[in-house]
C-alpha positions as a Python dict, from the first residue, in 0.01 Angstrom:
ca = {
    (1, 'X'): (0, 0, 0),
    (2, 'X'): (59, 84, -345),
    (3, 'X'): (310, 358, -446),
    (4, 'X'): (185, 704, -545),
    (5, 'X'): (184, 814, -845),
    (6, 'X'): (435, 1090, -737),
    (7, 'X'): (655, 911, -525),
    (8, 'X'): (951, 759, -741),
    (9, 'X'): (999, 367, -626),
    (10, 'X'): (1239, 323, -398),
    (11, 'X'): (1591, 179, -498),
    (12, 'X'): (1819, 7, -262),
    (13, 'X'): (2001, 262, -173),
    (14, 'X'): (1676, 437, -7),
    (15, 'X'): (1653, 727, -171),
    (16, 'X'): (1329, 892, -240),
    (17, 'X'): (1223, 1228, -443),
    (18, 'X'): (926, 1372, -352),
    (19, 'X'): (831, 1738, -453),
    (20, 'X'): (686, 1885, -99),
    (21, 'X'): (476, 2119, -316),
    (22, 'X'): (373, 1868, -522),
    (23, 'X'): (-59, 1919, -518),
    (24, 'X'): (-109, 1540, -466),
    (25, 'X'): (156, 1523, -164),
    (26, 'X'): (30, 1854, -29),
    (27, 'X'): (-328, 1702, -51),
    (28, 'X'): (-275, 1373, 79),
    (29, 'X'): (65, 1309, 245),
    (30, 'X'): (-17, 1005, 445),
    (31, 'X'): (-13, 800, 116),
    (32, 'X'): (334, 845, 123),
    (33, 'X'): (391, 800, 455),
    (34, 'X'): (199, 429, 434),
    (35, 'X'): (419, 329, 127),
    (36, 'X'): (729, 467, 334),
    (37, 'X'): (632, 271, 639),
    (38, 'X'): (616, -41, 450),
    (39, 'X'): (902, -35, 236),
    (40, 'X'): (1182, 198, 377),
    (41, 'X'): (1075, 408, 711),
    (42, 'X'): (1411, 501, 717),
    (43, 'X'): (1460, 685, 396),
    (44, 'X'): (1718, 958, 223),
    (45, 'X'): (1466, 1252, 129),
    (46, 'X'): (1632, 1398, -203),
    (47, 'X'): (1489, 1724, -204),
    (48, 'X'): (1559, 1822, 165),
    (49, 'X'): (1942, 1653, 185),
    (50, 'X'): (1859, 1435, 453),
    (51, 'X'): (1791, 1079, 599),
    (52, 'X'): (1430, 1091, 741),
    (53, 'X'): (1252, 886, 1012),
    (54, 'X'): (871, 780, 925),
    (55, 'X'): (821, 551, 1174),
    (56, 'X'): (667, 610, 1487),
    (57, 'X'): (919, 362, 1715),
    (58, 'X'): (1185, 547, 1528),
    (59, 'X'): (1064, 890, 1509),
    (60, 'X'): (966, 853, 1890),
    (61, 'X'): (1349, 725, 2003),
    (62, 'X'): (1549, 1014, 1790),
    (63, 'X'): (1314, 1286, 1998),
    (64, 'X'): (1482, 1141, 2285),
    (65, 'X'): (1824, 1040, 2119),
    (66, 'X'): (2072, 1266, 2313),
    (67, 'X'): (2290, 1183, 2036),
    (68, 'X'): (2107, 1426, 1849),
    (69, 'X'): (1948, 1802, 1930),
    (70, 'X'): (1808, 2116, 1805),
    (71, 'X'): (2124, 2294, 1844),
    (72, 'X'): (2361, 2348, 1515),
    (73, 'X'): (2732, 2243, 1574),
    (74, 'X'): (2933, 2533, 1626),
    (75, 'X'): (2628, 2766, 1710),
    (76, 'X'): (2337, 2902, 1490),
    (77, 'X'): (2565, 3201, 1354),
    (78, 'X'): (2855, 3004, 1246),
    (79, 'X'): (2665, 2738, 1139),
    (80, 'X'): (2410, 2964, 910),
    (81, 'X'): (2658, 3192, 755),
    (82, 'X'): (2912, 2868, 643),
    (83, 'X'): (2781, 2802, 294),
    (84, 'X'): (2601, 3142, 211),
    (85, 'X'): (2590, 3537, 203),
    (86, 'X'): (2288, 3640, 464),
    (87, 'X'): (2322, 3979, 583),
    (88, 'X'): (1987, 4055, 422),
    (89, 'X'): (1862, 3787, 690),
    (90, 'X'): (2022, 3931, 985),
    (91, 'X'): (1746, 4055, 1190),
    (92, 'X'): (1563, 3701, 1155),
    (93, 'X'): (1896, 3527, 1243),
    (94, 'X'): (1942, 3750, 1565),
    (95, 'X'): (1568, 3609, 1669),
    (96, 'X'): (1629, 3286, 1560),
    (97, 'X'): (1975, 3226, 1726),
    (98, 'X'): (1832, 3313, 2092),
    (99, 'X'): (1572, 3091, 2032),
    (100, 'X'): (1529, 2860, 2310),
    (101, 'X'): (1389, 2634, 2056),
    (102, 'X'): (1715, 2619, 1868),
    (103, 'X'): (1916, 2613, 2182),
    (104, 'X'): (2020, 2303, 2387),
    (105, 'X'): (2156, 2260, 2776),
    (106, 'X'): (2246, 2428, 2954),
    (107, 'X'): (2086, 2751, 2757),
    (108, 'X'): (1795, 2586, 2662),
    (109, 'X'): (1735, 2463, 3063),
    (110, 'X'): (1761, 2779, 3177),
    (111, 'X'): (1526, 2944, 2927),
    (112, 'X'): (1236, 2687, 2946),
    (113, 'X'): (1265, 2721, 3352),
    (114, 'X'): (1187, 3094, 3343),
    (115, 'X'): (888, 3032, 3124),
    (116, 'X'): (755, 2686, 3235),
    (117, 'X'): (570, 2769, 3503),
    (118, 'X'): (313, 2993, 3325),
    (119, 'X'): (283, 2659, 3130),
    (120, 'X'): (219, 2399, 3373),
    (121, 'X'): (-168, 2229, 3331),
    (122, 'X'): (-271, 2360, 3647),
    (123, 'X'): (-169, 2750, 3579),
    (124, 'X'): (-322, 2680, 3217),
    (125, 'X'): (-656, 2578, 3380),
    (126, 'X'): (-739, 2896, 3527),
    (127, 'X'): (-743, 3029, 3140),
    (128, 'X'): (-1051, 2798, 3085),
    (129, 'X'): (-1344, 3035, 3155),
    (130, 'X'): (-1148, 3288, 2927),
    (131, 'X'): (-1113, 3055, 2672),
    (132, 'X'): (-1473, 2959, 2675),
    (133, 'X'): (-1551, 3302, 2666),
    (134, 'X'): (-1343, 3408, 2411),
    (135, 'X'): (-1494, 3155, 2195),
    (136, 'X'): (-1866, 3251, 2222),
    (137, 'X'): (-1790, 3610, 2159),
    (138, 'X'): (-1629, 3519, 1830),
    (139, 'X'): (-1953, 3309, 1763),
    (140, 'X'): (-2137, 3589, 1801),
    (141, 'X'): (-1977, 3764, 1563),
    (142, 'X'): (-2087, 3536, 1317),
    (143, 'X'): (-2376, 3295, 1378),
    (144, 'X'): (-2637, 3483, 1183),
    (145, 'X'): (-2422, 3474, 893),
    (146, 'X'): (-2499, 3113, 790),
    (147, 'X'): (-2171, 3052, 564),
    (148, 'X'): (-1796, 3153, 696),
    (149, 'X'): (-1425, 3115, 611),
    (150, 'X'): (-1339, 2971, 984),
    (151, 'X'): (-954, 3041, 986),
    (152, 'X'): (-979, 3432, 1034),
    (153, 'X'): (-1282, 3436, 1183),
    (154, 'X'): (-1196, 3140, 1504),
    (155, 'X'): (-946, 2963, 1433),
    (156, 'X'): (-674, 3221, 1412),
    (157, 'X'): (-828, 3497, 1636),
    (158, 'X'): (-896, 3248, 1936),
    (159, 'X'): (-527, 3108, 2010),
    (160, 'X'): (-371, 3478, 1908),
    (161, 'X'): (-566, 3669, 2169),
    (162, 'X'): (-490, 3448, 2434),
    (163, 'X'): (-135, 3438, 2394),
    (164, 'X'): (-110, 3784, 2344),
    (165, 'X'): (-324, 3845, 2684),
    (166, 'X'): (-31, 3615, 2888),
    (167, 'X'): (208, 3835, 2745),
    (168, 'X'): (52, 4135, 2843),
    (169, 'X'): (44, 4253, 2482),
    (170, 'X'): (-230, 4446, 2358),
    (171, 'X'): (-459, 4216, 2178),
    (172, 'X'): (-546, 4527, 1944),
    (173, 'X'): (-226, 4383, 1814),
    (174, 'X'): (-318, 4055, 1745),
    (175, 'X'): (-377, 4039, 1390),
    (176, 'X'): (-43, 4222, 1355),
    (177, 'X'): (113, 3945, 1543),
    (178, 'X'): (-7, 3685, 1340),
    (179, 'X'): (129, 3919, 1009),
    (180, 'X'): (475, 3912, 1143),
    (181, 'X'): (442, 3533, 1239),
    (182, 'X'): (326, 3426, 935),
    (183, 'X'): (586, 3590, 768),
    (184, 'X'): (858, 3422, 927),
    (185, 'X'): (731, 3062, 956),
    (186, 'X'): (767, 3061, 592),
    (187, 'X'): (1117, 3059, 645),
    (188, 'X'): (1088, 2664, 741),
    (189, 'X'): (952, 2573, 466),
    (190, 'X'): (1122, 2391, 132),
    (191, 'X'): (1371, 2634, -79),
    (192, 'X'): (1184, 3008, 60),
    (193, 'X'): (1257, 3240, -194),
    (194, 'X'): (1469, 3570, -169),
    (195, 'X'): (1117, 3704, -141),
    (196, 'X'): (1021, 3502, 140),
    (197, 'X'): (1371, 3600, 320),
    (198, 'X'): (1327, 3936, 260),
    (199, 'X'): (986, 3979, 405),
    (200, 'X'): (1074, 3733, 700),
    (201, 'X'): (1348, 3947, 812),
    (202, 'X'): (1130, 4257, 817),
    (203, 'X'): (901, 4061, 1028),
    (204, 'X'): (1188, 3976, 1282),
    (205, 'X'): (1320, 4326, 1284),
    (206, 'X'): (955, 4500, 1338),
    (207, 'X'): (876, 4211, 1567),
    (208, 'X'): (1154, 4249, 1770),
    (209, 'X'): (1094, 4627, 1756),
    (210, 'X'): (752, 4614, 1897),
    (211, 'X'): (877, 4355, 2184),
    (212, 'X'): (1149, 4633, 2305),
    (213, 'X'): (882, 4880, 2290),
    (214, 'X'): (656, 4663, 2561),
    (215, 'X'): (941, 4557, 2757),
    (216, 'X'): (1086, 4915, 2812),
    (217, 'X'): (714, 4981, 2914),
    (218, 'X'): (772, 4746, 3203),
    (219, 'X'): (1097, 4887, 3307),
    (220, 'X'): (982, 5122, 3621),
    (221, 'X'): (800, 4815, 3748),
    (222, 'X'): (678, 4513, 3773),
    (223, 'X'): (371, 4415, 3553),
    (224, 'X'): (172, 4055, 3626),
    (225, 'X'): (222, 3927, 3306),
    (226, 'X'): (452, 3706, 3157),
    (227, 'X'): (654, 3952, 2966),
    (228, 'X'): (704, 4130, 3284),
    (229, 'X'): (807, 3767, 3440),
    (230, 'X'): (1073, 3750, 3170),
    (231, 'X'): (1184, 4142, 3219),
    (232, 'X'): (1231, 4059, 3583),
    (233, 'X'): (1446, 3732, 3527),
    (234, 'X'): (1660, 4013, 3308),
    (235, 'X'): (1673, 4312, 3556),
    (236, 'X'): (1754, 4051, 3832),
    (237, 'X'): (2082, 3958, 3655),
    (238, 'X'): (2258, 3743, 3380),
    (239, 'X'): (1944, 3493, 3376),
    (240, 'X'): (1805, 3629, 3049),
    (241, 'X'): (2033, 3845, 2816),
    (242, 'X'): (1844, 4096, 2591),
    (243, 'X'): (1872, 3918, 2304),
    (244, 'X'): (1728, 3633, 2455),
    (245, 'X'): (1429, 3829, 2618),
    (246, 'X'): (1344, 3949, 2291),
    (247, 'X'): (1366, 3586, 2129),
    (248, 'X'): (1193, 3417, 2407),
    (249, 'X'): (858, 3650, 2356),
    (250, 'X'): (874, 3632, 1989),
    (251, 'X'): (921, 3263, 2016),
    (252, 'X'): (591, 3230, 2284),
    (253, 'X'): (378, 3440, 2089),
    (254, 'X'): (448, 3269, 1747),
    (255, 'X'): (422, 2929, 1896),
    (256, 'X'): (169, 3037, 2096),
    (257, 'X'): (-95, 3017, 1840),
    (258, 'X'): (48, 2915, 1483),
    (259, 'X'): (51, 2488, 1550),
    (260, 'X'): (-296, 2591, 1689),
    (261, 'X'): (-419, 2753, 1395),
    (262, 'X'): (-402, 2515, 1217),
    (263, 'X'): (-537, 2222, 1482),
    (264, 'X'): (-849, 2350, 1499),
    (265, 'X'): (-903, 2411, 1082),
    (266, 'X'): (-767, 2025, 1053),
    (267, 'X'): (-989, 1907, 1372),
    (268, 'X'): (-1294, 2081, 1233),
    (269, 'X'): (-1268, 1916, 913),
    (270, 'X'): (-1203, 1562, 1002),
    (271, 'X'): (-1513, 1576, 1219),
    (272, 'X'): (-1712, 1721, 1009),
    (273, 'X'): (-1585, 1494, 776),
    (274, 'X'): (-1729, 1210, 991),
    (275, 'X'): (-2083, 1346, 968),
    (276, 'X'): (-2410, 1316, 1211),
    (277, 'X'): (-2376, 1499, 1475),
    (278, 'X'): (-2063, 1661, 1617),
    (279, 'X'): (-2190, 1722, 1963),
    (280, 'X'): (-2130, 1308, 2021),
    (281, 'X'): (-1758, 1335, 2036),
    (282, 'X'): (-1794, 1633, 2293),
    (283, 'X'): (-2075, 1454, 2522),
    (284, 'X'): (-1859, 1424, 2857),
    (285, 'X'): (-1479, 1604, 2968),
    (286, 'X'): (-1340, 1287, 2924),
    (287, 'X'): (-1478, 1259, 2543),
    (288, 'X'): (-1345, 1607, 2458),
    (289, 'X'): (-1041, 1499, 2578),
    (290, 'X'): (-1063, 1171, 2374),
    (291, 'X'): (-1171, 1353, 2052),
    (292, 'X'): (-864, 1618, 2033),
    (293, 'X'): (-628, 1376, 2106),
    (294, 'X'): (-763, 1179, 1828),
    (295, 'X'): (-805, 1473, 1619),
    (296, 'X'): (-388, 1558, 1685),
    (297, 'X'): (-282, 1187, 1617),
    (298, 'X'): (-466, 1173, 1259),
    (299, 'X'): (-382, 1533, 1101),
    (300, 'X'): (-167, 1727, 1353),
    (301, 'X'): (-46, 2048, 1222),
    (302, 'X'): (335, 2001, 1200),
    (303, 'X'): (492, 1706, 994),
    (304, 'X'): (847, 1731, 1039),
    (305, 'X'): (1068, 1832, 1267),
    (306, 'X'): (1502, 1826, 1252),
    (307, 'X'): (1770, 1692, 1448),
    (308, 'X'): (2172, 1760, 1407),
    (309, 'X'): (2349, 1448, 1456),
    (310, 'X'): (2668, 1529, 1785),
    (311, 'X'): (2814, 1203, 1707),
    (312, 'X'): (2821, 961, 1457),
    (313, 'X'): (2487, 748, 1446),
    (314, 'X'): (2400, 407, 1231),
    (315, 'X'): (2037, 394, 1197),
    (316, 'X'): (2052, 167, 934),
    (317, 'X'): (2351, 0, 775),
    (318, 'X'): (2274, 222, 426),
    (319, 'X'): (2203, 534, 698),
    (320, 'X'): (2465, 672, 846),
    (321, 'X'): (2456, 1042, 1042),
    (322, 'X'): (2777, 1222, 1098),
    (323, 'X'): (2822, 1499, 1301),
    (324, 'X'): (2696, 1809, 1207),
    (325, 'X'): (2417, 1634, 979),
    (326, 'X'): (2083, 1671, 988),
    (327, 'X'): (1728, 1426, 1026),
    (328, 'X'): (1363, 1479, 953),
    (329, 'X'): (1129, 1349, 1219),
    (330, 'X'): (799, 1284, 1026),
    (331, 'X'): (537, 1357, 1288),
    (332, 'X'): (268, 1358, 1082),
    (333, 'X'): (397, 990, 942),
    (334, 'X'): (457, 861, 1277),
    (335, 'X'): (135, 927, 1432),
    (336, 'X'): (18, 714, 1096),
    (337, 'X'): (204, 426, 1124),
    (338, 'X'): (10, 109, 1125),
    (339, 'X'): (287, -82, 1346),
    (340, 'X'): (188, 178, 1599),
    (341, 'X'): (-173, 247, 1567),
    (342, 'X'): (-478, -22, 1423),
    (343, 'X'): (-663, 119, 1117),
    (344, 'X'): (-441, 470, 1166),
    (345, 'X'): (-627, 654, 921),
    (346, 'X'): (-987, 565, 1105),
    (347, 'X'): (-1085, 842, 1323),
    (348, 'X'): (-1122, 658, 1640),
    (349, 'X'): (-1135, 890, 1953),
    (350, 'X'): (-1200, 597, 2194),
    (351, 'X'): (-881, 392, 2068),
    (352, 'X'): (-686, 296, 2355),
    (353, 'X'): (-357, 283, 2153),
    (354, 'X'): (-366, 680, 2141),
    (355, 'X'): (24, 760, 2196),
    (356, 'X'): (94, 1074, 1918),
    (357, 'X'): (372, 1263, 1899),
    (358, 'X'): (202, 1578, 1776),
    (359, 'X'): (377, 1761, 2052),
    (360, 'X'): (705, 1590, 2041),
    (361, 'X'): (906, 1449, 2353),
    (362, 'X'): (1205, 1425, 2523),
    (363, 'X'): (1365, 1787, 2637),
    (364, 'X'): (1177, 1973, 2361),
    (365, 'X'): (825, 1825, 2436),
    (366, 'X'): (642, 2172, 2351),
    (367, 'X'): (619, 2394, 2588),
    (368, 'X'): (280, 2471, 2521),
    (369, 'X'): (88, 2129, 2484),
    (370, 'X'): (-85, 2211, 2782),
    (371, 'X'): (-253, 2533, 2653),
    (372, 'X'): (-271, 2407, 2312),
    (373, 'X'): (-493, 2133, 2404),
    (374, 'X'): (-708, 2365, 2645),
    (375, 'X'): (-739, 2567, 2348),
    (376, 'X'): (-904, 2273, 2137),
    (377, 'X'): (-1128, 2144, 2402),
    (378, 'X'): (-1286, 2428, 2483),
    (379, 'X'): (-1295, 2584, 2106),
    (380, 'X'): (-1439, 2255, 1933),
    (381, 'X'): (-1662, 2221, 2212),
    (382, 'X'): (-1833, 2549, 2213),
    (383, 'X'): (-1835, 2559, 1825),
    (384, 'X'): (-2005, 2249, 1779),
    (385, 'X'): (-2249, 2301, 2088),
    (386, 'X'): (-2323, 2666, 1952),
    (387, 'X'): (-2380, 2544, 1545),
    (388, 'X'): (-2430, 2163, 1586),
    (389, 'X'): (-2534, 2185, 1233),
    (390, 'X'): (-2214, 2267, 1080),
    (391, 'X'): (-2082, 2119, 761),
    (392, 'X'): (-1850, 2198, 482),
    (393, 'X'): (-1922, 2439, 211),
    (394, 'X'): (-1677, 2208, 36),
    (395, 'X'): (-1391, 2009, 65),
    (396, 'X'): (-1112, 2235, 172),
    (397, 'X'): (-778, 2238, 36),
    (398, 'X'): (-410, 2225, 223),
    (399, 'X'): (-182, 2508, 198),
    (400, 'X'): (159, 2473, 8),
    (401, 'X'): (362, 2491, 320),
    (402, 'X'): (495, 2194, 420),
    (403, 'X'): (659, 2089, 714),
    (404, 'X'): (328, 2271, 845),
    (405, 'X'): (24, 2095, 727),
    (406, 'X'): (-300, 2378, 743),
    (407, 'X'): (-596, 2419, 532),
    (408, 'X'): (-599, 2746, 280),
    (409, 'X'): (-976, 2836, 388),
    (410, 'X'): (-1235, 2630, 567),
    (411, 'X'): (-1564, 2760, 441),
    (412, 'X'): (-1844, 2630, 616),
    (413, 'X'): (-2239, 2646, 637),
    (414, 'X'): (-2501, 2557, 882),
    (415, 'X'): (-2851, 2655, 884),
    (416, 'X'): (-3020, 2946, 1068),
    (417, 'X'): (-3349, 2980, 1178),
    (418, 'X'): (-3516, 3279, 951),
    (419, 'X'): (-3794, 3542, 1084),
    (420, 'X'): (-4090, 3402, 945),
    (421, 'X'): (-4348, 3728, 895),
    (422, 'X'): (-4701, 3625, 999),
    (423, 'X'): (-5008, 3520, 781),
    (424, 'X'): (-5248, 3824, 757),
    (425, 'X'): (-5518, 3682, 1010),
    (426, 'X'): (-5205, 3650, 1249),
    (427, 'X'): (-5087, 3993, 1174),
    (428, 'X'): (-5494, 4080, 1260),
    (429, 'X'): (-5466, 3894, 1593),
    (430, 'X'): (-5179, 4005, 1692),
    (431, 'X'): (-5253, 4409, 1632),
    (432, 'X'): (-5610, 4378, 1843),
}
């Protein structure tokens, strides 16, 4: 694999610049990722600060590494505030720091307990007839219109409504949702700007707002819902503080449907990208099933994801973590790497080497992989039974917004049968 064009080569020492917002990286990332796996797929990114892992034996062994964890030495606070002034972050910071996502054992056991059962595949099957109908309607809404920016109108709306209905949140409040969620996933990207910050943090403080509102709904009883599963675990002692009430619903209803988003715009492509038919790869259950895992392995929606080192670690001689540091997991790279997976970049939904780490593993294997791939069986399914003639109204673009990896708008086309008036002896005919 030849180097990109802007990927500087690689000197002994393994360090590598590559501009994340850089068009032709944003646009095509596995090049990279290739030329990484063959020359150094342990590497020192320059622009991030960190050693990264691009590798899928490698990237698939740190997940599990209990040498290293989500958690930030000393605690999120301490940890956060060390090197720089953010009191103009401090609602986003109170979210993020009773995030069970940034939280290890025993916190992070006893917040994924409270939640996991609303989780499990078998509680996440009895969504499926919702799902499917959720899906149609939204076809509805659209299928005489011949040409249509997917994103808001399916991808975005399908995942957000369903999360907000196991929350018990009114899904009139979807879109609103997604505002404040967008808002503060920029946060993770590369160098946000005081901009970014700024409207992140009013996201976390209205967010959090709006989830005190709802939970002081459920106070005088209790409400079948999974928000009012989380109030109870609060009223029924110190299980769930406040603070991490409030984090925990934010965190479900962000992750609930952001990774997702994005899934089906990339999943929708890459088939369509294939051409013929789409309903092929959807012909029996265990096809669908084939085809999304397929369609997560080759352009999953999150790339990286970080570790802090709790000891010292030698992954290589020239890379070594010490405590407090962090790693990049390159998901995206991983699920790419040729060691791992024959011809990676062929979309091949019968390949029996399918193994992706789209959802991580280890303790923080996502929560919500079971939904999330309900979600894109039964959405890709129904879309491509409903409009089997769907194609591209071009080739969509990426977003600037790496560690995620989303399309900015996927307008597509697909033909509609017209009213044809009749011919006047017809017209005769038909009036006698």
């Amino acid at each position: 694999m030849s180097c990109p064009p802007y990927l500087h080569p690689i000197p002994a020492s393994r360090r590598v610049h590559i501009d994340p917002h850089d068009s032709r990286f944003m646009q095509d990332p596995y090049a990279a990722y290739a030329f990484l796996q063959g020359t150094a797929p342990v590497f020192f990114w320059e622009e991030y600060g960190f050693w990264c892992l691009a590798g899928y034996d490698e990237v698939n062994r740190a997940l599990r590494d209990k040498r290293f964890g989500r958690e930030r030495p000393g605690g999120y606070m301490a940890s956060v505030t060390a090197d720089a002034d953010r009191t103009h972050l401090a609602d986003f910071d109170a979210l993020e720091a009773g995030s069970m996502l940034e939280l290890e054992p025993p916190v992070h056991t006893r917040l994924r307990t409270l939640v996991n059962r609303a989780f499990v595949s078998r509680q996440v099957e009895r969504l499926r007839p919702r799902i499917e109908q959720l899906a149609n309607q939204l076809i509805d809404r659209f299928e005489d219109e011949a040409e249509i920016d997917l994103l808001p109108a399916f991808a975005t709306p399908l995942p957000s409504i369903v999360i907000a209905e196991m929350l018990g949140v009114s899904t009139d409040m979807a879109g609103q949702l997604v505002e404040w969620s967008n808002r503060m996933v920029a946060m993770y990207m590369h160098a946000p700007t005081r901009a970014t910050e700024l409207a992140a943090n009013a996201a976390a403080r209205d967010f959090a707002s709006f989830i005190r509102g709802e939970v002081e709904r459920r106070r005088n009883g209790m409400v079948d819902d999974l928000l009012g599963l989380l109030v109870a675990a609060r009223d029924g002692g110190d299980r769930l503080s406040d603070a991490e009430l409030v984090s925990s619903a934010v965190l479900l209803l962000n992750a609930g449907h952001e990774a997702t988003v994005h899934q089906i715009g990339n999943a929708v492509r890459t088939i369509l990208t294939e051409g013929g038919d789409p309903r092929r790869f959807f012909e029996t259950p265990e096809a669908t099933v084939a085809t999304v895992e397929e369609c997560l392995r080759i352009d999953p929606p999150l790339h990286m994801f970080t570790r802090y080192a709790y000891e010292r670690v030698e992954l290589t001689p020239e890379a070594i973590i010490e405590p407090g540091q962090q790693i990049g997991l390159l998901l995206g790279a991983a699920n790419n790497d040729p060691a791992a997976f024959d011809a990676p970049r062929r979309f091949l939904p019968s390949r029996p080497d399918q193994k992706n780490v789209s959802f991580g593993a280890g303790i923080h294997f996502c929560i919500g992989a079971p939904l999330a791939r309900l979600e894109l069986q039964v959405a890709l399914k129904v879309l491509f039974d409903r409009l089997p003639t769907l194609r591209l109204a071009y080739e969509p673009a990426y977003r600037d917004s790496y560690h995620f990896h989303g399309l900015e708008r996927l307008k597509v086309e697909w033909w509609v049968p017209r009213y044809q008036p009749l011919n006047r002896s017809e017209e005769e005919a038909a009036s006698d």
